[in-house]
Tab-separated table of C-alpha atoms and ligand atoms in Angstrom:
chain	number	residue	atom	x	y	z
A	1	UNK	CA	-108.539	156.732	120.189
A	2	UNK	CA	-108.872	154.909	123.561
A	3	UNK	CA	-112.034	152.945	124.403
A	4	UNK	CA	-112.801	155.315	127.249
A	5	UNK	CA	-114.461	158.766	126.955
A	6	UNK	CA	-112.121	161.750	127.443
A	7	UNK	CA	-112.250	163.196	130.974
A	8	UNK	CA	-111.250	166.794	130.234
A	9	UNK	CA	-112.988	168.561	127.363
A	10	UNK	CA	-112.724	172.089	125.983
A	11	UNK	CA	-115.539	173.561	123.892
A	12	UNK	CA	-114.944	176.555	121.596
A	13	UNK	CA	-118.040	178.316	120.275
A	14	UNK	CA	-118.075	180.611	117.265
A	15	UNK	CA	-120.856	182.512	115.532
A	16	UNK	CA	-124.333	183.460	116.684
A	17	UNK	CA	-126.487	183.018	119.776
A	18	UNK	CA	-128.003	179.856	118.253
A	19	UNK	CA	-124.542	178.311	118.304
A	20	UNK	CA	-124.036	179.472	121.901
A	21	UNK	CA	-127.285	177.713	122.787
A	22	UNK	CA	-126.236	174.514	120.993
A	23	UNK	CA	-122.849	174.480	122.747
A	24	UNK	CA	-124.572	174.899	126.101
A	25	UNK	CA	-126.763	171.852	125.409
A	26	UNK	CA	-123.692	169.841	124.366
A	27	UNK	CA	-121.725	170.983	127.433
A	28	UNK	CA	-124.655	170.091	129.705
A	29	UNK	CA	-124.700	166.583	128.287
A	30	UNK	CA	-120.935	166.192	128.634
A	31	UNK	CA	-121.135	167.268	132.288
A	32	UNK	CA	-124.081	164.923	132.827
A	33	UNK	CA	-121.738	162.080	131.881
A	34	UNK	CA	-119.071	163.331	134.252
A	35	UNK	CA	-116.765	165.076	131.809
A	36	UNK	CA	-114.836	168.066	133.184
A	37	UNK	CA	-115.161	171.165	131.017
A	38	UNK	CA	-111.837	173.009	130.948
A	39	UNK	CA	-111.261	176.617	129.856
A	40	UNK	CA	-107.781	175.963	128.471
A	41	UNK	CA	-107.618	173.803	125.317
A	42	UNK	CA	-104.063	172.879	126.299
A	43	UNK	CA	-105.428	171.029	129.333
A	44	UNK	CA	-108.093	169.146	127.369
A	45	UNK	CA	-107.993	165.551	126.086
A	46	UNK	CA	-110.627	166.515	123.541
A	47	UNK	CA	-111.314	169.872	121.903
A	48	UNK	CA	-114.747	170.456	120.359
A	49	UNK	CA	-115.078	173.424	117.994
A	50	UNK	CA	-118.640	174.548	117.262
A	51	UNK	CA	-118.145	176.493	114.047
A	52	UNK	CA	-119.914	179.223	112.071
A	53	UNK	CA	-120.260	179.002	108.289
A	54	UNK	CA	-122.416	182.057	107.554
A	55	UNK	CA	-120.150	184.506	105.731
A	56	UNK	CA	-116.489	184.623	104.693
A	57	UNK	CA	-115.048	186.432	107.763
A	58	UNK	CA	-116.888	184.039	110.112
A	59	UNK	CA	-115.742	181.021	108.122
A	60	UNK	CA	-112.144	182.230	108.345
A	61	UNK	CA	-112.457	182.676	112.106
A	62	UNK	CA	-113.698	179.078	112.404
A	63	UNK	CA	-110.848	177.692	110.288
A	64	UNK	CA	-108.349	179.672	112.394
A	65	UNK	CA	-109.781	178.115	115.572
A	66	UNK	CA	-109.404	174.633	114.074
A	67	UNK	CA	-105.804	175.350	113.036
A	68	UNK	CA	-105.033	176.550	116.570
A	69	UNK	CA	-106.371	173.268	117.949
A	70	UNK	CA	-104.379	171.311	115.373
A	71	UNK	CA	-101.221	173.084	116.561
A	72	UNK	CA	-101.915	171.788	120.076
A	73	UNK	CA	-102.113	168.273	118.732
A	74	UNK	CA	-98.609	168.268	117.364
A	75	UNK	CA	-95.964	166.425	119.391
A	76	UNK	CA	-97.767	163.075	119.281
A	77	UNK	CA	-100.258	163.604	122.133
A	78	UNK	CA	-103.641	161.829	121.836
A	79	UNK	CA	-105.644	165.023	121.926
A	80	UNK	CA	-108.848	164.604	119.963
A	81	UNK	CA	-110.239	167.377	117.780
A	82	UNK	CA	-113.959	167.362	116.976
A	83	UNK	CA	-115.431	169.933	114.603
A	84	UNK	CA	-119.192	170.551	114.478
A	85	UNK	CA	-121.683	173.300	113.641
A	86	UNK	CA	-122.450	175.261	110.497
A	87	UNK	CA	-119.063	175.324	108.735
A	88	UNK	CA	-118.832	171.578	109.163
A	89	UNK	CA	-122.436	171.095	108.008
A	90	UNK	CA	-121.661	173.087	104.880
A	91	UNK	CA	-118.124	171.959	103.961
A	92	UNK	CA	-117.452	168.636	105.738
A	93	UNK	CA	-115.933	166.965	102.643
A	94	UNK	CA	-113.619	169.895	101.822
A	95	UNK	CA	-112.575	170.279	105.469
A	96	UNK	CA	-111.763	166.571	105.811
A	97	UNK	CA	-109.278	166.941	102.940
A	98	UNK	CA	-107.772	170.218	104.148
A	99	UNK	CA	-107.660	169.506	107.891
A	100	UNK	CA	-106.492	165.883	108.302
A	101	UNK	CA	-105.620	166.345	111.993
A	102	UNK	CA	-109.287	166.694	112.850
A	103	UNK	CA	-110.631	163.382	114.187
A	104	UNK	CA	-114.275	163.831	113.264
A	105	UNK	CA	-116.710	166.281	111.670
A	106	UNK	CA	-120.366	166.664	112.666
A	107	UNK	CA	-123.185	168.948	111.516
A	108	UNK	CA	-125.432	171.155	113.628
A	109	UNK	CA	-127.331	169.903	116.711
A	110	UNK	CA	-125.379	166.588	116.493
A	111	UNK	CA	-125.102	166.334	120.283
A	112	UNK	CA	-125.850	162.616	120.683
A	113	UNK	CA	-123.610	161.642	117.740
A	114	UNK	CA	-120.684	163.578	119.230
A	115	UNK	CA	-121.149	161.946	122.657
A	116	UNK	CA	-121.468	158.524	121.067
A	117	UNK	CA	-118.274	159.155	119.047
A	118	UNK	CA	-116.467	160.122	122.265
A	119	UNK	CA	-117.642	156.849	123.810
A	120	UNK	CA	-120.104	158.304	126.318
A	121	UNK	CA	-122.922	155.818	127.067
A	122	UNK	CA	-125.608	157.983	125.432
A	123	UNK	CA	-127.836	155.058	124.550
A	124	UNK	CA	-128.456	154.315	128.202
A	125	UNK	CA	-129.237	157.961	128.915
A	126	UNK	CA	-132.726	158.942	130.146
A	127	UNK	CA	-134.870	161.073	127.781
A	128	UNK	CA	-134.390	164.266	129.791
A	129	UNK	CA	-130.755	164.312	128.719
A	130	UNK	CA	-131.769	166.755	125.984
A	131	UNK	CA	-132.662	169.299	128.590
A	132	UNK	CA	-129.310	169.246	130.409
A	133	UNK	CA	-127.679	172.573	129.736
A	134	UNK	CA	-124.575	174.417	130.982
A	135	UNK	CA	-124.984	178.179	130.684
A	136	UNK	CA	-121.997	180.063	129.282
A	137	UNK	CA	-123.682	183.447	129.596
A	138	UNK	CA	-123.730	185.292	132.941
A	139	UNK	CA	-126.170	183.330	135.108
A	140	UNK	CA	-128.905	186.002	135.139
A	141	UNK	CA	-129.729	185.795	131.426
A	142	UNK	CA	-130.045	182.920	128.967
A	143	UNK	CA	-130.826	182.390	125.307
A	144	UNK	CA	-133.947	180.326	124.675
A	145	UNK	CA	-134.005	178.767	121.204
A	146	UNK	CA	-137.627	178.172	120.193
A	147	UNK	CA	-136.975	176.704	116.749
A	148	UNK	CA	-134.210	175.920	114.318
A	149	UNK	CA	-133.767	176.155	110.557
A	150	UNK	CA	-135.483	178.507	108.116
A	151	UNK	CA	-138.038	178.237	105.313
A	152	UNK	CA	-137.120	181.527	103.696
A	153	UNK	CA	-134.848	181.648	100.650
A	154	UNK	CA	-133.147	185.029	101.040
A	155	UNK	CA	-130.822	185.301	98.075
A	156	UNK	CA	-127.683	186.081	100.109
A	157	UNK	CA	-128.161	183.574	102.904
A	158	UNK	CA	-126.586	180.150	103.369
A	159	UNK	CA	-128.290	179.388	106.702
A	160	UNK	CA	-131.019	177.133	105.244
A	161	UNK	CA	-128.202	175.114	103.603
A	162	UNK	CA	-126.670	174.488	107.053
A	163	UNK	CA	-129.670	174.452	109.385
A	164	UNK	CA	-132.417	172.997	107.160
A	165	UNK	CA	-136.134	173.767	107.230
A	166	UNK	CA	-137.816	175.458	110.200
A	167	UNK	CA	-138.545	173.172	113.152
A	168	UNK	CA	-140.522	174.684	116.057
A	169	UNK	CA	-139.976	173.168	119.496
A	170	UNK	CA	-143.221	172.263	121.319
A	171	UNK	CA	-144.557	175.034	123.585
A	172	UNK	CA	-144.558	172.723	126.636
A	173	UNK	CA	-140.885	171.856	126.145
A	174	UNK	CA	-139.890	175.526	125.842
A	175	UNK	CA	-141.928	176.589	128.890
A	176	UNK	CA	-140.487	173.672	130.845
A	177	UNK	CA	-136.972	174.796	129.947
A	178	UNK	CA	-137.801	178.394	130.889
A	179	UNK	CA	-139.023	177.236	134.313
A	180	UNK	CA	-135.805	175.308	134.924
A	181	UNK	CA	-133.763	178.344	133.877
A	182	UNK	CA	-135.767	180.568	136.237
A	183	UNK	CA	-135.230	178.045	139.027
A	184	UNK	CA	-131.477	178.364	138.545
A	185	UNK	CA	-131.599	182.152	138.781
A	186	UNK	CA	-132.141	183.339	135.207
A	187	UNK	CA	-134.088	186.613	135.153
A	188	UNK	CA	-133.912	187.507	131.455
A	189	UNK	CA	-134.929	185.139	128.646
A	190	UNK	CA	-133.630	186.023	125.186
A	191	UNK	CA	-135.864	184.354	122.597
A	192	UNK	CA	-133.959	183.291	119.480
A	193	UNK	CA	-134.416	181.341	116.244
A	194	UNK	CA	-133.691	182.136	112.610
A	195	UNK	CA	-137.218	183.519	112.206
A	196	UNK	CA	-139.023	184.007	115.497
A	197	UNK	CA	-142.362	185.114	114.021
A	198	UNK	CA	-142.576	181.908	111.963
A	199	UNK	CA	-142.862	179.975	115.236
A	200	UNK	CA	-145.585	177.329	115.150
A	201	UNK	CA	-146.405	177.437	111.440
A	202	UNK	CA	-144.720	174.056	110.877
A	203	UNK	CA	-145.663	172.240	114.070
A	204	UNK	CA	-149.119	173.742	114.755
A	205	UNK	CA	-149.929	174.920	111.220
A	206	UNK	CA	-150.458	178.450	112.586
A	207	UNK	CA	-148.377	181.209	114.146
A	208	UNK	CA	-148.153	180.595	117.890
A	209	UNK	CA	-145.520	183.049	119.107
A	210	UNK	CA	-148.158	185.048	120.992
A	211	UNK	CA	-149.456	181.871	122.692
A	212	UNK	CA	-145.904	180.921	123.634
A	213	UNK	CA	-145.215	184.388	125.048
A	214	UNK	CA	-148.371	184.307	127.137
A	215	UNK	CA	-147.167	181.046	128.704
A	216	UNK	CA	-143.624	182.338	129.230
A	217	UNK	CA	-145.012	185.406	130.989
A	218	UNK	CA	-146.393	183.087	133.708
A	219	UNK	CA	-142.956	181.651	134.535
A	220	UNK	CA	-142.071	182.901	138.021
A	221	UNK	CA	-138.707	184.552	138.483
A	222	UNK	CA	-138.436	185.733	134.868
A	223	UNK	CA	-138.558	189.569	134.730
A	224	UNK	CA	-137.520	190.289	131.162
A	225	UNK	CA	-138.423	188.448	127.953
A	226	UNK	CA	-136.583	189.730	124.883
A	227	UNK	CA	-137.445	188.859	121.284
A	228	UNK	CA	-134.900	188.595	118.498
A	229	UNK	CA	-135.145	188.004	114.730
A	230	UNK	CA	-138.721	189.000	113.888
A	231	UNK	CA	-139.385	188.643	110.155
A	232	UNK	CA	-141.332	191.466	108.447
A	233	UNK	CA	-143.727	189.277	106.473
A	234	UNK	CA	-144.876	187.349	109.550
A	235	UNK	CA	-145.061	190.156	112.132
A	236	UNK	CA	-148.713	190.516	113.171
A	237	UNK	CA	-150.148	193.658	114.780
A	238	UNK	CA	-151.415	191.391	117.579
A	239	UNK	CA	-147.803	190.670	118.557
A	240	UNK	CA	-147.096	194.399	118.831
A	241	UNK	CA	-150.159	194.805	121.064
A	242	UNK	CA	-149.043	191.913	123.277
A	243	UNK	CA	-145.610	193.545	123.586
A	244	UNK	CA	-147.269	196.900	124.407
A	245	UNK	CA	-149.426	195.361	127.159
A	246	UNK	CA	-146.809	193.114	128.729
A	247	UNK	CA	-144.904	193.807	131.964
A	248	UNK	CA	-142.249	191.222	131.080
A	249	UNK	CA	-141.728	191.394	127.313
A	250	UNK	CA	-139.256	194.262	126.983
A	251	UNK	CA	-140.132	197.110	124.544
A	252	UNK	CA	-137.468	195.977	122.083
A	253	UNK	CA	-138.361	195.279	118.456
A	254	UNK	CA	-135.549	193.457	116.629
A	255	UNK	CA	-136.623	193.068	113.001
A	256	UNK	CA	-133.779	192.673	110.462
A	257	UNK	CA	-135.029	194.111	107.112
A	258	UNK	CA	-131.774	194.004	105.123
A	259	UNK	CA	-132.879	196.715	102.657
A	260	UNK	CA	-135.785	199.106	101.993
A	261	UNK	CA	-136.369	199.561	98.268
A	262	UNK	CA	-138.950	197.145	96.850
A	263	UNK	CA	-136.519	196.520	93.999
A	264	UNK	CA	-133.799	195.300	96.368
A	265	UNK	CA	-136.245	193.373	98.594
A	266	UNK	CA	-137.233	191.508	95.403
A	267	UNK	CA	-133.631	190.845	94.310
A	268	UNK	CA	-132.850	189.656	97.867
A	269	UNK	CA	-135.930	187.368	97.753
A	270	UNK	CA	-137.078	188.774	101.097
A	271	UNK	CA	-140.804	188.810	100.281
A	272	UNK	CA	-143.010	191.584	101.605
A	273	UNK	CA	-142.556	195.253	100.739
A	274	UNK	CA	-141.265	198.552	102.060
A	275	UNK	CA	-144.784	199.864	102.832
A	276	UNK	CA	-145.404	197.054	105.379
A	277	UNK	CA	-141.909	197.419	106.873
A	278	UNK	CA	-142.516	201.133	107.486
A	279	UNK	CA	-145.969	200.360	108.854
A	280	UNK	CA	-144.654	197.836	111.413
A	281	UNK	CA	-142.050	200.279	112.714
A	282	UNK	CA	-144.660	203.080	112.823
A	283	UNK	CA	-147.206	200.953	114.717
A	284	UNK	CA	-144.513	199.777	117.125
A	285	UNK	CA	-143.537	203.377	117.928
A	286	UNK	CA	-147.206	204.390	118.298
A	287	UNK	CA	-148.308	201.492	120.496
A	288	UNK	CA	-145.285	200.282	122.498
A	289	UNK	CA	-144.148	202.893	125.085
A	290	UNK	CA	-140.383	203.621	124.944
A	291	UNK	CA	-139.893	200.975	122.265
A	292	UNK	CA	-136.326	200.426	121.013
A	293	UNK	CA	-136.186	199.680	117.285
A	294	UNK	CA	-133.336	197.466	116.114
A	295	UNK	CA	-132.687	196.356	112.558
A	296	UNK	CA	-129.882	195.302	110.210
A	297	UNK	CA	-129.022	196.149	106.606
A	298	UNK	CA	-126.806	194.546	103.988
A	299	UNK	CA	-124.952	196.980	101.717
A	300	UNK	CA	-123.318	196.089	98.398
A	301	UNK	CA	-125.718	193.240	97.570
A	302	UNK	CA	-125.635	192.352	93.847
A	303	UNK	CA	-127.991	194.668	91.973
A	304	UNK	CA	-127.846	197.510	94.533
A	305	UNK	CA	-127.658	200.766	92.548
A	306	UNK	CA	-126.556	204.194	93.770
A	307	UNK	CA	-130.280	205.093	93.872
A	308	UNK	CA	-131.068	202.076	96.075
A	309	UNK	CA	-128.276	203.045	98.427
A	310	UNK	CA	-129.464	206.695	98.493
A	311	UNK	CA	-132.950	205.466	99.410
A	312	UNK	CA	-131.465	203.313	102.176
A	313	UNK	CA	-129.556	206.276	103.620
A	314	UNK	CA	-132.716	208.410	103.558
A	315	UNK	CA	-134.644	205.637	105.322
A	316	UNK	CA	-132.015	205.396	108.074
A	317	UNK	CA	-132.101	209.164	108.562
A	318	UNK	CA	-135.920	209.253	108.516
A	319	UNK	CA	-136.409	206.330	110.930
A	320	UNK	CA	-133.548	207.119	113.341
A	321	UNK	CA	-133.222	203.537	114.557
A	322	UNK	CA	-132.152	203.151	118.167
A	323	UNK	CA	-129.934	200.170	117.329
A	324	UNK	CA	-128.574	199.335	113.874
A	325	UNK	CA	-126.302	196.649	112.428
A	326	UNK	CA	-124.801	196.989	108.938
A	327	UNK	CA	-123.094	194.179	107.019
A	328	UNK	CA	-121.310	194.149	103.676
A	329	UNK	CA	-122.625	191.526	101.279
A	330	UNK	CA	-120.624	188.261	101.268
A	331	UNK	CA	-120.663	186.246	98.006
A	332	UNK	CA	-121.707	182.783	99.238
A	333	UNK	CA	-121.718	179.787	96.910
A	334	UNK	CA	-124.950	177.824	96.526
A	335	UNK	CA	-127.005	180.903	97.470
A	336	UNK	CA	-129.268	182.467	94.803
A	337	UNK	CA	-127.268	185.720	94.750
A	338	UNK	CA	-124.083	183.790	93.914
A	339	UNK	CA	-125.250	183.671	90.301
A	340	UNK	CA	-125.238	187.480	90.167
A	341	UNK	CA	-122.111	189.599	89.608
A	342	UNK	CA	-120.437	190.531	92.907
A	343	UNK	CA	-119.632	194.189	93.595
A	344	UNK	CA	-116.036	195.414	94.202
A	345	UNK	CA	-115.178	195.292	97.946
A	346	UNK	CA	-114.224	199.005	97.899
A	347	UNK	CA	-117.779	199.982	96.969
A	348	UNK	CA	-119.214	197.720	99.684
A	349	UNK	CA	-116.792	199.144	102.266
A	350	UNK	CA	-117.534	202.739	101.207
A	351	UNK	CA	-121.291	202.191	101.556
A	352	UNK	CA	-120.761	200.490	104.921
A	353	UNK	CA	-118.690	203.422	106.233
A	354	UNK	CA	-121.186	205.979	104.932
A	355	UNK	CA	-124.198	204.282	106.522
A	356	UNK	CA	-122.382	203.704	109.819
A	357	UNK	CA	-121.297	207.344	110.023
A	358	UNK	CA	-124.923	208.449	109.533
A	359	UNK	CA	-125.978	206.034	112.298
A	360	UNK	CA	-123.209	207.153	114.683
A	361	UNK	CA	-124.654	210.677	114.703
A	362	UNK	CA	-128.191	209.389	115.163
A	363	UNK	CA	-127.108	207.045	117.977
A	364	UNK	CA	-125.348	209.877	119.803
A	365	UNK	CA	-128.319	212.229	119.389
A	366	UNK	CA	-130.745	209.588	120.691
A	367	UNK	CA	-128.492	208.764	123.648
A	368	UNK	CA	-128.236	212.464	124.548
A	369	UNK	CA	-132.032	212.576	124.815
A	370	UNK	CA	-131.774	210.086	127.692
A	371	UNK	CA	-129.578	212.358	129.820
A	372	UNK	CA	-131.528	213.347	132.939
A	373	UNK	CA	-134.136	210.599	132.469
A	374	UNK	CA	-134.509	207.508	134.659
A	375	UNK	CA	-134.513	203.957	133.329
A	376	UNK	CA	-134.550	200.359	134.610
A	377	UNK	CA	-131.127	198.685	134.343
A	378	UNK	CA	-130.008	195.085	134.794
A	379	UNK	CA	-126.434	194.706	136.053
A	380	UNK	CA	-124.288	192.404	133.914
A	381	UNK	CA	-120.860	192.883	135.392
A	382	UNK	CA	-119.234	194.551	138.399
A	383	UNK	CA	-115.596	195.654	138.625
A	384	UNK	CA	-115.268	195.964	142.396
A	385	UNK	CA	-111.650	197.053	142.184
A	386	UNK	CA	-112.663	200.266	140.395
A	387	UNK	CA	-116.212	200.531	141.753
A	388	UNK	CA	-117.673	200.353	138.240
A	389	UNK	CA	-120.651	198.320	137.081
A	390	UNK	CA	-121.899	197.627	133.552
A	391	UNK	CA	-125.528	197.095	132.803
A	392	UNK	CA	-128.235	197.244	130.152
A	393	UNK	CA	-131.567	198.945	129.702
A	394	UNK	CA	-134.622	197.052	128.359
A	395	UNK	CA	-133.512	198.439	124.980
A	396	UNK	CA	-130.173	196.657	124.988
A	397	UNK	CA	-129.454	193.026	124.273
A	398	UNK	CA	-126.162	191.529	125.503
A	399	UNK	CA	-123.072	191.652	123.297
A	400	UNK	CA	-124.706	193.565	120.400
A	401	UNK	CA	-126.200	196.757	121.885
A	402	UNK	CA	-125.293	199.610	124.235
A	403	UNK	CA	-124.085	199.486	127.819
A	404	UNK	CA	-124.905	201.630	130.835
A	405	UNK	CA	-121.698	202.425	132.736
A	406	UNK	CA	-122.200	203.071	136.459
A	407	UNK	CA	-119.331	204.570	138.431
A	408	UNK	CA	-118.768	204.702	142.198
A	409	UNK	CA	-121.203	201.872	142.782
A	410	UNK	CA	-121.718	200.529	146.322
A	411	UNK	CA	-119.977	197.204	147.044
A	412	UNK	CA	-123.292	195.351	147.387
A	413	UNK	CA	-124.130	195.834	143.697
A	414	UNK	CA	-124.126	192.446	141.957
A	415	UNK	CA	-124.783	190.996	138.486
A	416	UNK	CA	-128.409	190.100	137.882
A	417	UNK	CA	-129.790	192.881	140.096
A	418	UNK	CA	-132.186	195.521	138.759
A	419	UNK	CA	-131.859	199.234	139.572
A	420	UNK	CA	-133.592	202.483	138.698
A	421	UNK	CA	-130.825	204.561	137.153
A	422	UNK	CA	-130.612	208.204	136.103
A	423	UNK	CA	-128.695	208.702	132.853
A	424	UNK	CA	-126.096	211.424	133.478
A	425	UNK	CA	-124.002	211.395	130.299
A	426	UNK	CA	-124.047	209.992	126.776
A	427	UNK	CA	-121.588	208.731	124.206
A	428	UNK	CA	-122.227	207.470	120.677
A	429	UNK	CA	-123.215	204.040	121.855
A	430	UNK	CA	-122.833	203.744	125.633
A	431	UNK	CA	-124.287	205.970	128.355
A	432	UNK	CA	-123.265	206.749	131.937
A	433	UNK	CA	-125.710	206.444	134.808
A	434	UNK	CA	-126.188	206.971	138.537
A	435	UNK	CA	-128.039	204.447	140.700
A	436	UNK	CA	-131.252	205.852	142.223
A	437	UNK	CA	-132.672	202.772	143.896
A	438	UNK	CA	-132.826	198.970	143.754
A	439	UNK	CA	-135.857	197.476	141.989
B	1	SF4	S1	-134.711	184.619	107.197
B	1	SF4	FE1	-133.422	184.829	105.393
B	1	SF4	S2	-131.545	185.717	106.251
B	1	SF4	FE2	-132.638	184.846	107.951
B	1	SF4	S3	-131.874	182.769	108.193
B	1	SF4	FE3	-133.673	182.662	106.877
B	1	SF4	S4	-132.888	182.729	104.793
B	1	SF4	FE4	-131.282	183.490	106.170
């Protein structure tokens, strides 16, 4: 490795929005020191791969990305390969043995260590370096990570092994970052952490999400604030009331529950109970106008009986969630569930298919109910060649939820703009709309 920092660097990001956020911080710091971020790994002197180590398919995807980078290193060039993130945090020793072409392995949030390793003069850097950030999302929305790590011990989950205990960021630091994002044109803040309702319990010894939201609502230029990853045992009714009364916090309740029978919630070590879960969703629908309910379930978890699965299906039919994610259980070593017998993949797949087919019908029925109604839409992307634009309602988060497809749009329609749109047609997941007016 030469004594000088690489000039051209390519960053590959895998996994969740927390990883996207971390990569953006790292990229901001690299650019601060004058590195050029290149889209093509072939053109880079150093390739940094920010990996995911959550479940088997994600781990495989990360290993594949590393192998692709290794292939670019053949032929004796001095390309450097740096691996960081969750997979590396979890399996550094194993990976070092299996992937000798990788120059260095780092854990999560190891920004300064990576820059130091690449010979950037980090030690002379001013404190605000931490706040340098290069957005990789469209410039009108940005993820805002308010804390990292998790204090829960869900039986199936390896995240605490990779990300450690929950660490809230100070309110002032988060609000400061939100103001800088607004100043650079961000209109939608997407609040993320492993457990957003836990915010403050470590740092301030009490829940302070509502206080944080009240401050974020004062940030000029921000029009939408979206919450992700609420945890059932720490959701307070006060939060639902704040969401109901806010003009900026979108009516979008994302609360992964993973299962619904008390028996399974116990086996999964989720804490709480099905009565409170139902109550939160009921209160949300009663108090928050036009609220979109989003949740996720794991099927095929060790211990899940046919009866548990029947109860889960009934719950999905009864609740008719607006947005639903379903995952098959992944047998992850060092998690509590790893000690329990794993279920055959066919059973997991069959339960996944069955639950998704129930949800497809519900999703289509709910979308049909929007036909003829008007809704606020943010434009994410415009295809001028075909006169088509793609946007989202307040009930849709980027990448994971539905899209509003707008045809024959005027040429002055641009990403980041808000429009009143009439929904004219519906599909299972996406809907079609017609622009009424700019907002
Ligand atoms: S809340 Fe549970 S599932 Fe979520 S990150 Fe923490 S341990 Fe994992």
